[in-house]
């Protein structure tokens, strides 16, 4: 592990993290910030597309219910996913190919950043109150051109916070992963891998299934589950 | 037979209602009690459009809504009664329909109102109307989404 | 940006041309940037309206017009395109003295809720889960471009609704509502919910298959049953309003404690 290349990678993670942080809410909402897109993107940038895809798929399901409705602020799925992605991808590039146990530890370490990110988003919205007041003052002073600048101030804050937290979280996470992984004995690692193979996907599927409004959709899901499982079983045996 | 859910929401039917409250309580009918909405054909078209079938949407002036609710015209349908403001809620109550519980979902900022939660701003007028309702035994909670922990406003007001 | 290409066309005084509408469209992508709890998306709305308002008003009249659009506003960012377009059209009429300023305020106040309902339930609660479920199933079956396809499919709808909404809104003012109604996004949302279930079922089977081929497979083809059982348990917990992070820690912690504890008693794994 060379500190110089890790530092370059962290800068890359910061830039990518800041941009997807902007996309999440402040600008575009093009869904580049969804875990399934953002984490593989980071993976491609760090030369670890496969790892990014596997991790992104699981994170996408886990955070699927995080939606912005009106004045309600949801957990920040982008922050939690990008930090999980950042630390696991760095581990993969600089230490060893991440197996399911490493990915699971990464997800577990980064999950609290979802609720933490929500608290940060709420703070940012409070700060934006000053921008709204400045806009009203600008109108009173007959200087509407000030309003042209206001969104960029808000976007600047969103970019910096996401860039800083995602890079910091990934760096700290890498150190924790590198320190913790060798300490775990075989039985614990098997247990973590088992949780990562069954429990984490099951929880993700449960989150996603509970979003379906129509009972017919859930019934259809059960049918395809059985059909595809049988198909794969036969394909695997042949 | 389920009691209707009474909710104050300044945007009436919007994303939170359709995407969270509707599936959570399997709602089948929405009734807006407002003196302006039934007369506004644009708004009526839009509300009817955004409520997914088989759920139904209707709007009545506050007095007619009180009578409609007293007659239990919603039948077996799980119903949400939407009110644009705390004032409308108090008027529905005063119009002879003493409903037992009120959810306050969204009341946006206006001069003189201070925040109770990020989504609910209440001023002296709203607070006095609500404490009056609370004293008459109404349960009042502040909550935007069904899976949030509710804030018990009645307890706070009558304390 | 494509603004320069169309700016050569000079619309009549008192109306807003295609170039200006494109600038409004571009600015609508930053609609949520300065969201605040007091007036929500007011700054975003005024920011997006500014290029059009500058064409219609000068001096004090401009200030007053901007102030109108700094009132409380909260809707869905994509659907706001249609409301912006209609608001520009009503402002043209106000500038020409054909309508009253309060009409644009009333229009926005009435429409933000229903437009948010359509946008939230179609884009957030239906199209995004559908696209994501499809793409997750794709990734698990080895299609590496699935996230890219999700991005393209989703943004096709997204940009079309923003752009169509803005121009149709400008053309038809309040009648935009009938146009949006005709797209039947609500019915489409319903179908997407059913299709999402289909792809989630496939995703579950693919996860079970991945587990089967992993070193922690349990053998005898029991993996799908284990995964399905765990999913049902998790669904029941979520229905009881337990949050995902809590469940994740509870279950993985329990699983690790159980397995490590069992192994300490009956050493099977070295």
XYZ file of C-alpha atoms in Angstrom:
667
model
C 0.000 0.000 0.000
C 1.670 3.211 -1.195
C 0.466 6.358 0.589
C 0.900 8.483 -2.554
C -1.399 6.363 -4.738
C -3.920 6.023 -1.915
C -3.942 9.831 -1.647
C -4.592 10.164 -5.390
C -7.410 7.638 -5.139
C -8.907 9.529 -2.205
C -8.884 12.734 -4.269
C -10.667 10.844 -7.044
C -13.216 9.514 -4.534
C -13.742 13.034 -3.183
C -14.396 14.470 -6.660
C -16.727 11.630 -7.632
C -18.456 11.763 -4.228
C -19.011 15.502 -4.463
C -20.532 15.174 -7.936
C -22.922 12.349 -7.095
C -23.799 14.263 -3.912
C -24.882 17.176 -6.119
C -26.891 14.917 -8.387
C -28.760 13.361 -5.487
C -30.817 16.414 -4.742
C -29.314 19.810 -5.488
C -28.797 19.489 -9.225
C -30.169 17.338 -12.073
C -31.575 14.394 -10.057
C -30.424 12.184 -12.922
C -30.057 9.220 -10.503
C -26.292 8.944 -10.963
C -26.409 9.162 -7.172
C -28.364 5.918 -6.828
C -26.089 3.270 -5.259
C -26.375 0.957 -8.269
C -24.960 3.664 -10.552
C -22.686 5.625 -8.216
C -20.764 2.697 -6.705
C -20.001 0.930 -10.030
C -18.969 4.337 -11.419
C -16.488 4.699 -8.588
C -15.471 1.088 -9.171
C -14.749 1.808 -12.838
C -12.672 4.852 -11.880
C -10.620 2.757 -9.454
C -10.306 -0.181 -11.854
C -12.653 -2.388 -9.797
C -15.858 -2.421 -11.824
C -16.853 -5.968 -10.827
C -16.590 -5.216 -7.107
C -18.466 -1.956 -7.604
C -21.299 -3.744 -9.396
C -21.694 -6.468 -6.771
C -21.645 -3.954 -3.933
C -23.852 -1.436 -5.751
C -26.564 -4.045 -6.374
C -26.859 -4.916 -2.681
C -26.688 -1.294 -1.504
C -29.348 -0.301 -4.030
C -31.837 -2.721 -2.517
C -30.990 -1.826 1.077
C -31.529 1.904 0.462
C -34.388 1.607 -2.004
C -36.969 3.169 0.320
C -34.984 6.358 0.810
C -37.170 8.793 -1.126
C -37.660 12.501 -0.992
C -41.287 13.386 -0.259
C -42.058 17.030 0.312
C -40.549 18.527 3.427
C -39.536 15.118 4.767
C -35.780 14.445 4.693
C -34.871 10.783 4.085
C -31.601 9.049 5.097
C -28.743 9.935 2.763
C -28.333 6.711 0.776
C -25.658 8.246 -1.443
C -23.358 9.069 1.456
C -23.722 5.634 3.063
C -23.251 3.811 -0.261
C -20.312 5.851 -1.504
C -18.413 5.421 1.774
C -19.070 1.664 1.773
C -18.015 1.582 -1.882
C -14.974 3.796 -1.330
C -13.490 1.714 1.490
C -14.116 -1.667 -0.138
C -12.804 -0.525 -3.529
C -9.674 0.949 -1.925
C -9.203 -2.304 -0.038
C -9.529 -4.170 -3.315
C -7.032 -1.978 -5.102
C -4.399 -1.716 -2.389
C -4.695 -4.776 -0.133
C -6.510 -7.813 -1.494
C -9.480 -8.746 -3.641
C -12.501 -8.111 -1.419
C -14.544 -11.214 -0.709
C -18.133 -11.176 0.496
C -16.991 -10.829 4.133
C -15.044 -7.638 3.377
C -17.969 -6.212 1.397
C -20.354 -7.002 4.242
C -18.103 -5.344 6.837
C -17.889 -2.315 4.536
C -21.679 -2.094 4.268
C -22.068 -2.485 8.040
C -19.466 0.175 8.794
C -21.055 2.719 6.459
C -24.753 2.173 7.243
C -24.868 4.772 10.093
C -23.859 7.405 7.542
C -27.393 7.188 6.110
C -29.081 8.656 9.223
C -26.046 10.888 9.869
C -26.353 12.205 6.329
C -30.004 12.987 6.996
C -28.987 15.119 9.993
C -26.467 16.931 7.778
C -29.070 17.477 5.048
C -31.419 19.003 7.628
C -28.620 21.370 8.741
C -27.963 22.351 5.132
C -31.642 23.164 4.639
C -31.522 25.346 7.735
C -28.524 27.177 6.249
C -30.472 27.647 3.028
C -32.982 29.701 4.978
C -30.448 32.539 4.887
C -30.382 32.240 1.085
C -34.156 32.604 0.917
C -33.945 35.661 3.156
C -31.173 37.082 0.987
C -33.329 36.600 -2.091
C -36.165 38.528 -0.464
C -33.748 41.270 0.621
C -32.334 41.411 -2.917
C -35.817 42.073 -4.277
C -36.389 44.810 -1.713
C -33.098 46.455 -2.740
C -33.957 46.055 -6.424
C -30.904 43.848 -7.014
C -32.444 40.671 -8.410
C -29.140 39.650 -10.021
C -28.108 38.397 -6.554
C -30.613 35.533 -7.021
C -28.547 34.270 -9.980
C -25.790 33.383 -7.509
C -27.770 31.878 -4.632
C -28.236 28.302 -5.939
C -24.505 28.015 -6.520
C -23.744 28.865 -2.892
C -26.045 26.046 -1.776
C -24.581 23.647 -4.349
C -21.045 24.546 -3.250
C -21.878 23.484 0.294
C -23.471 20.223 -0.832
C -20.461 19.389 -3.019
C -17.873 20.138 -0.337
C -19.662 18.240 2.426
C -20.182 15.138 0.271
C -16.638 15.244 -1.133
C -15.082 15.643 2.316
C -17.204 13.069 4.127
C -16.997 10.439 1.392
C -13.204 10.745 1.083
C -12.738 10.817 4.858
C -15.124 7.906 5.417
C -13.455 5.834 2.703
C -9.967 6.514 4.101
C -10.912 5.731 7.698
C -12.903 2.728 6.509
C -9.887 1.393 4.600
C -7.747 1.619 7.738
C -10.437 -0.094 9.824
C -10.936 -2.839 7.231
C -7.184 -3.420 6.979
C -6.857 -3.527 10.759
C -9.936 -5.578 11.585
C -9.920 -8.206 8.851
C -6.713 -10.007 9.924
C -7.916 -10.075 13.535
C -11.079 -12.014 12.742
C -10.759 -15.749 13.071
C -12.055 -18.221 10.538
C -15.370 -18.890 12.233
C -16.247 -15.210 12.495
C -15.320 -14.605 8.860
C -17.520 -17.503 7.749
C -20.327 -16.080 9.873
C -19.890 -12.624 8.312
C -19.798 -14.139 4.828
C -22.961 -16.134 5.561
C -24.706 -12.992 6.783
C -23.515 -11.206 3.633
C -24.743 -13.973 1.337
C -28.191 -14.505 2.862
C -29.219 -11.907 5.419
C -28.086 -8.728 3.699
C -29.698 -9.591 0.326
C -32.850 -10.790 2.134
C -33.101 -7.499 4.001
C -32.547 -5.581 0.755
C -35.257 -7.594 -1.000
C -37.589 -7.002 1.936
C -37.029 -3.242 1.748
C -37.709 -3.300 -1.997
C -40.748 -5.590 -1.727
C -42.353 -3.397 0.916
C -42.363 -0.545 -1.599
C -44.734 -2.415 -3.925
C -48.236 -1.017 -3.664
C -50.014 -3.798 -5.521
C -50.522 -7.260 -4.075
C -50.431 -8.637 -7.596
C -46.832 -7.385 -7.886
C -45.828 -9.300 -4.765
C -47.564 -12.464 -5.984
C -45.809 -12.143 -9.332
C -42.509 -11.716 -7.478
C -43.031 -15.002 -5.649
C -43.827 -16.772 -8.910
C -40.743 -15.498 -10.724
C -38.631 -16.303 -7.684
C -39.686 -19.940 -7.837
C -39.462 -20.096 -11.647
C -35.990 -18.556 -11.877
C -34.733 -20.607 -8.927
C -35.831 -23.843 -10.650
C -34.369 -22.677 -13.953
C -31.017 -21.795 -12.391
C -30.940 -25.057 -10.440
C -31.393 -27.068 -13.630
C -28.974 -24.891 -15.571
C -26.378 -25.293 -12.783
C -26.809 -29.066 -12.678
C -26.473 -29.440 -16.445
C -65.683 -0.238 10.190
C -62.678 2.021 10.203
C -62.815 5.623 11.401
C -61.660 8.135 8.805
C -58.223 9.671 9.302
C -58.348 13.466 9.619
C -55.293 15.335 8.366
C -54.298 18.956 8.010
C -52.078 19.401 4.961
C -51.692 22.687 3.141
C -50.952 20.863 -0.122
C -53.937 18.497 0.342
C -53.237 15.511 -1.959
C -49.540 15.241 -2.831
C -46.667 12.778 -2.901
C -46.630 11.917 0.803
C -50.336 11.065 0.671
C -50.293 8.917 -2.463
C -46.963 7.204 -1.938
C -46.978 6.609 1.812
C -50.346 7.111 3.553
C -52.390 5.439 0.825
C -50.478 2.130 0.810
C -49.849 2.205 4.575
C -53.543 2.350 5.501
C -54.830 0.882 2.217
C -56.956 3.998 1.840
C -59.913 3.804 -0.533
C -61.318 7.302 -0.412
C -60.105 10.855 -0.016
C -62.409 13.667 1.004
C -61.233 17.253 0.931
C -63.294 19.504 3.206
C -62.764 23.012 1.875
C -64.921 25.888 0.737
C -62.647 26.767 -2.206
C -61.515 23.450 -3.694
C -64.920 22.089 -4.927
C -65.441 25.281 -6.945
C -61.981 25.141 -8.565
C -62.387 22.890 -11.606
C -58.657 22.852 -12.438
C -57.751 21.710 -8.979
C -60.533 19.126 -8.989
C -59.327 17.680 -12.317
C -55.780 17.471 -11.026
C -56.714 15.828 -7.717
C -58.971 13.287 -9.441
C -56.118 12.476 -11.778
C -53.429 11.970 -9.161
C -55.453 9.609 -6.974
C -54.817 6.118 -8.368
C -57.908 3.958 -8.937
C -59.647 2.157 -7.289
C -59.235 4.881 -4.640
C -61.745 7.710 -5.025
C -61.467 11.440 -4.578
C -64.126 13.941 -3.629
C -64.292 17.453 -2.246
C -67.105 19.153 -0.361
C -67.577 22.525 1.325
C -66.856 22.241 5.060
C -70.525 22.257 6.173
C -71.567 19.644 3.630
C -68.535 17.556 4.535
C -69.624 17.570 8.189
C -73.086 16.315 7.232
C -71.654 13.759 4.823
C -69.332 12.425 7.508
C -72.034 12.388 10.181
C -74.211 10.270 7.882
C -71.231 7.902 7.534
C -71.608 8.125 3.786
C -68.101 6.706 3.354
C -69.596 3.337 4.292
C -66.934 0.680 4.592
C -64.287 2.597 2.618
C -61.133 3.479 4.517
C -61.202 7.243 4.219
C -58.811 10.131 4.715
C -60.344 13.553 5.295
C -57.966 16.295 4.172
C -58.119 19.849 5.476
C -56.134 22.721 4.071
C -55.600 24.470 7.397
C -56.037 24.201 11.142
C -58.830 26.753 10.748
C -60.723 24.407 8.422
C -60.243 21.567 10.915
C -61.746 23.706 13.679
C -64.628 24.662 11.373
C -65.359 21.030 10.543
C -65.427 20.291 14.266
C -67.675 23.289 14.971
C -69.989 22.365 12.082
C -71.324 19.501 14.146
C -68.810 16.800 13.309
C -66.747 16.250 16.480
C -64.033 13.932 15.170
C -61.755 12.256 17.747
C -58.234 12.572 16.327
C -56.323 14.914 14.061
C -53.048 14.445 12.227
C -51.122 17.568 11.307
C -48.969 16.769 8.293
C -47.856 19.971 6.631
C -48.572 23.560 7.543
C -46.137 25.806 5.805
C -44.455 28.922 7.016
C -46.272 32.246 7.174
C -45.448 35.457 9.025
C -45.986 34.967 12.768
C -45.821 31.174 12.643
C -42.962 29.315 14.312
C -41.704 25.801 13.540
C -43.023 22.793 15.492
C -41.267 20.384 13.106
C -39.506 21.213 9.807
C -42.835 20.648 8.002
C -45.253 22.229 10.451
C -45.313 25.910 11.367
C -48.004 27.140 13.765
C -48.883 30.657 14.867
C -50.816 31.913 17.919
C -54.146 31.563 16.096
C -53.558 27.934 15.129
C -52.234 27.067 18.589
C -55.262 28.542 20.353
C -57.653 26.699 18.007
C -55.756 23.469 18.578
C -55.592 23.788 22.369
C -59.325 24.409 22.323
C -59.819 21.181 20.338
C -57.400 19.343 22.628
C -59.354 20.451 25.692
C -62.457 18.935 24.129
C -60.655 15.627 24.079
C -59.215 15.516 20.578
C -56.002 13.595 20.080
C -53.657 15.766 17.998
C -50.412 14.492 16.523
C -47.828 16.087 14.268
C -46.413 13.685 11.680
C -45.781 13.986 7.926
C -45.260 10.319 7.059
C -46.955 7.250 8.573
C -43.669 5.616 9.614
C -42.397 8.617 11.538
C -42.774 8.728 15.304
C -45.750 11.032 15.988
C -45.355 14.126 18.115
C -48.211 14.395 20.633
C -49.303 17.997 20.298
C -52.469 17.691 22.406
C -50.428 16.656 25.443
C -48.106 19.580 24.893
C -50.952 22.073 24.537
C -53.054 21.001 27.495
C -50.086 20.734 29.854
C -25.590 24.417 -23.701
C -27.850 24.900 -26.668
C -28.920 28.391 -25.734
C -26.637 30.220 -28.154
C -27.953 28.288 -31.163
C -31.508 29.507 -30.748
C -30.836 32.935 -29.266
C -30.566 34.453 -32.753
C -34.339 34.256 -33.085
C -35.742 37.462 -31.586
C -39.263 37.078 -30.219
C -41.706 39.962 -30.159
C -41.450 42.293 -27.186
C -43.540 41.088 -24.267
C -43.280 37.401 -25.136
C -40.744 34.762 -24.232
C -38.893 32.994 -27.050
C -37.527 29.475 -27.387
C -34.027 30.583 -26.358
C -35.278 32.018 -23.092
C -37.435 28.955 -22.460
C -34.365 26.763 -22.924
C -32.552 28.852 -20.326
C -35.501 28.356 -17.969
C -35.315 24.618 -18.688
C -31.578 24.538 -17.936
C -32.107 26.418 -14.692
C -34.946 24.058 -13.737
C -32.303 21.362 -13.221
C -31.134 23.359 -10.167
C -34.654 23.703 -8.868
C -34.017 21.943 -5.541
C -30.626 23.527 -4.850
C -31.580 26.093 -2.203
C -34.488 24.185 -0.615
C -35.229 25.540 2.850
C -37.822 24.546 5.436
C -39.559 27.903 5.496
C -40.449 28.377 1.845
C -39.066 25.135 0.397
C -38.164 25.568 -3.297
C -38.927 29.289 -3.576
C -35.381 30.346 -4.494
C -35.154 27.579 -7.098
C -38.440 28.633 -8.679
C -37.491 32.326 -8.813
C -34.020 31.436 -10.121
C -35.536 29.393 -12.951
C -38.105 32.105 -13.787
C -35.558 34.938 -13.914
C -34.511 34.702 -17.596
C -38.188 34.884 -18.634
C -39.093 37.615 -16.146
C -36.162 39.731 -17.364
C -37.619 39.642 -20.865
C -41.022 40.763 -19.638
C -40.287 43.378 -17.001
C -37.890 46.210 -16.173
C -37.109 48.047 -12.952
C -39.627 47.934 -10.133
C -42.011 45.709 -12.089
C -39.240 43.107 -12.341
C -38.689 43.191 -8.569
C -42.384 42.682 -7.951
C -42.557 39.793 -10.411
C -39.549 38.082 -8.818
C -41.062 38.552 -5.382
C -44.243 36.747 -6.515
C -42.130 33.715 -7.304
C -40.280 33.779 -3.986
C -43.452 32.640 -2.196
C -43.674 29.175 -0.633
C -43.426 26.502 -3.301
C -43.034 22.765 -2.925
C -43.498 20.292 -5.744
C -41.712 17.552 -7.639
C -38.571 18.745 -9.472
C -39.403 17.097 -12.810
C -43.071 18.091 -12.797
C -42.052 21.645 -11.937
C -41.107 22.019 -15.625
C -44.788 22.116 -16.556
C -45.579 24.565 -13.763
C -42.658 26.801 -14.789
C -43.840 26.791 -18.405
C -47.398 27.653 -17.430
C -46.159 30.317 -15.001
C -44.095 31.926 -17.802
C -47.183 31.996 -20.002
C -49.353 33.565 -17.283
C -46.599 36.121 -16.616
C -46.672 37.083 -20.324
C -50.385 37.783 -19.951
C -49.812 39.735 -16.736
C -47.090 41.820 -18.386
C -49.502 42.585 -21.242
C -52.175 43.595 -18.722
C -54.534 40.766 -19.697
C -54.462 39.080 -16.275
C -53.903 39.874 -12.620
C -50.656 39.041 -10.772
C -52.570 37.056 -8.157
C -53.622 34.547 -10.833
C -50.129 33.133 -11.243
C -49.759 32.841 -7.468
C -53.110 31.079 -7.148
C -52.242 28.725 -10.003
C -48.948 27.701 -8.413
C -50.511 27.303 -4.973
C -53.291 25.041 -6.259
C -51.156 22.940 -8.540
C -47.978 22.244 -6.580
C -49.646 19.539 -4.457
C -51.258 17.476 -7.218
C -48.195 17.819 -9.460
C -46.032 16.609 -6.580
C -48.401 13.682 -6.083
C -48.049 12.611 -9.703
C -44.266 13.155 -9.777
C -43.546 11.493 -6.445
C -45.716 8.492 -7.107
C -44.575 8.021 -10.710
C -40.859 8.842 -10.574
C -39.801 8.227 -6.974
C -42.179 5.443 -5.964
C -42.640 3.590 -9.284
C -40.180 4.231 -12.139
C -37.081 4.352 -9.955
C -37.796 1.129 -8.022
C -38.782 -0.551 -11.289
C -35.608 0.544 -13.101
C -33.447 -0.312 -10.113
C -35.030 -3.764 -9.654
C -34.514 -4.497 -13.337
C -30.908 -3.306 -13.228
C -30.070 -5.228 -10.038
C -31.406 -8.411 -11.644
C -29.320 -7.528 -14.715
C -26.117 -7.004 -12.742
C -26.591 -10.267 -10.835
C -27.012 -12.182 -14.068
C -23.778 -10.705 -15.388
C -25.041 -7.821 -17.540
C -22.449 -5.177 -16.671
C -24.139 -2.392 -18.649
C -27.426 -2.753 -16.744
C -26.827 0.334 -14.526
C -26.083 2.376 -17.648
C -29.288 1.150 -19.295
C -31.230 2.051 -16.126
C -29.735 5.541 -16.242
C -30.711 5.987 -19.913
C -34.244 4.618 -19.536
C -34.935 6.676 -16.450
C -33.557 9.911 -17.849
C -35.423 9.459 -21.087
C -38.624 9.840 -19.065
C -37.127 12.439 -16.760
C -35.817 14.853 -19.402
C -38.855 14.288 -21.632
C -41.244 15.199 -18.821
C -39.224 18.271 -17.855
C -38.805 19.505 -21.401
C -42.257 18.592 -22.719
C -43.821 19.978 -19.550
C -42.056 23.304 -19.905
C -42.921 23.868 -23.560
C -46.442 22.457 -23.352
C -47.009 24.477 -20.176
C -45.904 27.613 -21.973
C -48.181 26.866 -24.901
C -51.280 26.008 -22.918
C -51.041 27.779 -19.517
C -53.631 26.191 -17.185
C -54.698 23.705 -19.855
C -51.373 21.896 -19.224
C -53.352 19.878 -16.713
C -55.380 18.141 -19.422
C -52.170 17.401 -21.331
C -50.465 15.870 -18.305
C -53.655 13.950 -17.564
C -53.553 12.412 -21.023
C -50.116 10.837 -20.404
C -51.777 8.647 -17.734
C -48.695 8.525 -15.541
C -50.841 7.295 -12.659
C -52.001 4.201 -14.507
C -48.477 3.556 -15.816
C -47.181 3.801 -12.229
C -49.570 1.035 -11.242
C -48.283 -1.269 -13.985
C -44.675 -0.524 -13.015
C -45.407 -1.655 -9.458
C -46.472 -5.047 -10.738
C -43.434 -5.332 -13.026
C -41.128 -4.362 -10.146
C -42.351 -7.416 -8.248
C -41.428 -9.592 -11.209
C -37.827 -8.392 -11.319
C -37.437 -8.510 -7.541
C -38.484 -12.163 -7.603
C -35.824 -12.878 -10.209
C -33.296 -10.917 -8.127
C -34.057 -13.118 -5.131
C -33.482 -16.290 -7.139
C -30.216 -14.875 -8.511
C -29.020 -14.048 -4.991
C -29.853 -17.611 -3.937
C -27.908 -18.914 -6.935
C -24.915 -16.739 -5.994
C -25.041 -18.139 -2.450
C -25.263 -21.685 -3.833
C -22.062 -21.255 -5.806
C -20.217 -19.575 -2.918
C -18.094 -21.275 -0.225
C -20.916 -20.644 2.267
C -23.538 -22.533 0.276
C -25.546 -24.846 2.507
C -26.081 -27.558 -0.088
C -29.069 -29.736 -1.026
C -30.512 -26.787 -2.990
C -31.822 -25.259 0.238
C -30.415 -21.769 -0.420
C -33.582 -20.372 -2.084
C -35.680 -21.530 0.877
C -33.353 -19.932 3.396
C -33.258 -16.672 1.442
C -37.038 -16.606 0.978
C -37.660 -17.302 4.668
C -35.263 -14.560 5.734
C -36.902 -12.151 3.288
C -40.349 -12.863 4.700
C -39.057 -12.325 8.264
C -37.466 -9.026 7.205
C -40.679 -7.895 5.467
C -42.639 -8.584 8.656
C -40.125 -6.550 10.687
C -40.272 -3.660 8.219
C -44.081 -3.713 8.368
C -43.654 -3.234 12.117
C -41.824 -0.007 11.331
C -38.344 -1.274 12.207
C -35.685 0.726 10.393
C -33.313 -0.956 7.941
C -30.030 -0.020 9.760
C -31.400 -1.414 13.026
C -32.489 -4.685 11.382
C -29.147 -4.982 9.597
C -27.193 -4.716 12.857
C -29.620 -6.874 14.796
C -29.658 -9.723 12.288
C -26.000 -9.760 11.244
C -24.949 -9.365 14.897
C -27.234 -12.236 15.857
C -26.024 -14.382 12.978
C -22.344 -13.810 13.801
C -22.856 -14.389 17.532
C -24.857 -17.559 16.863
C -22.407 -19.033 14.350
C -19.270 -18.088 16.253
C -20.855 -19.374 19.479
C -21.877 -22.665 17.895
C -18.407 -23.064 16.448
C -16.847 -22.521 19.871
C -19.009 -25.358 21.225
C -18.764 -27.686 18.230
C -15.648 -26.758 16.249
C -16.409 -27.471 12.601
C -14.603 -24.628 10.878
C -10.914 -24.268 11.290
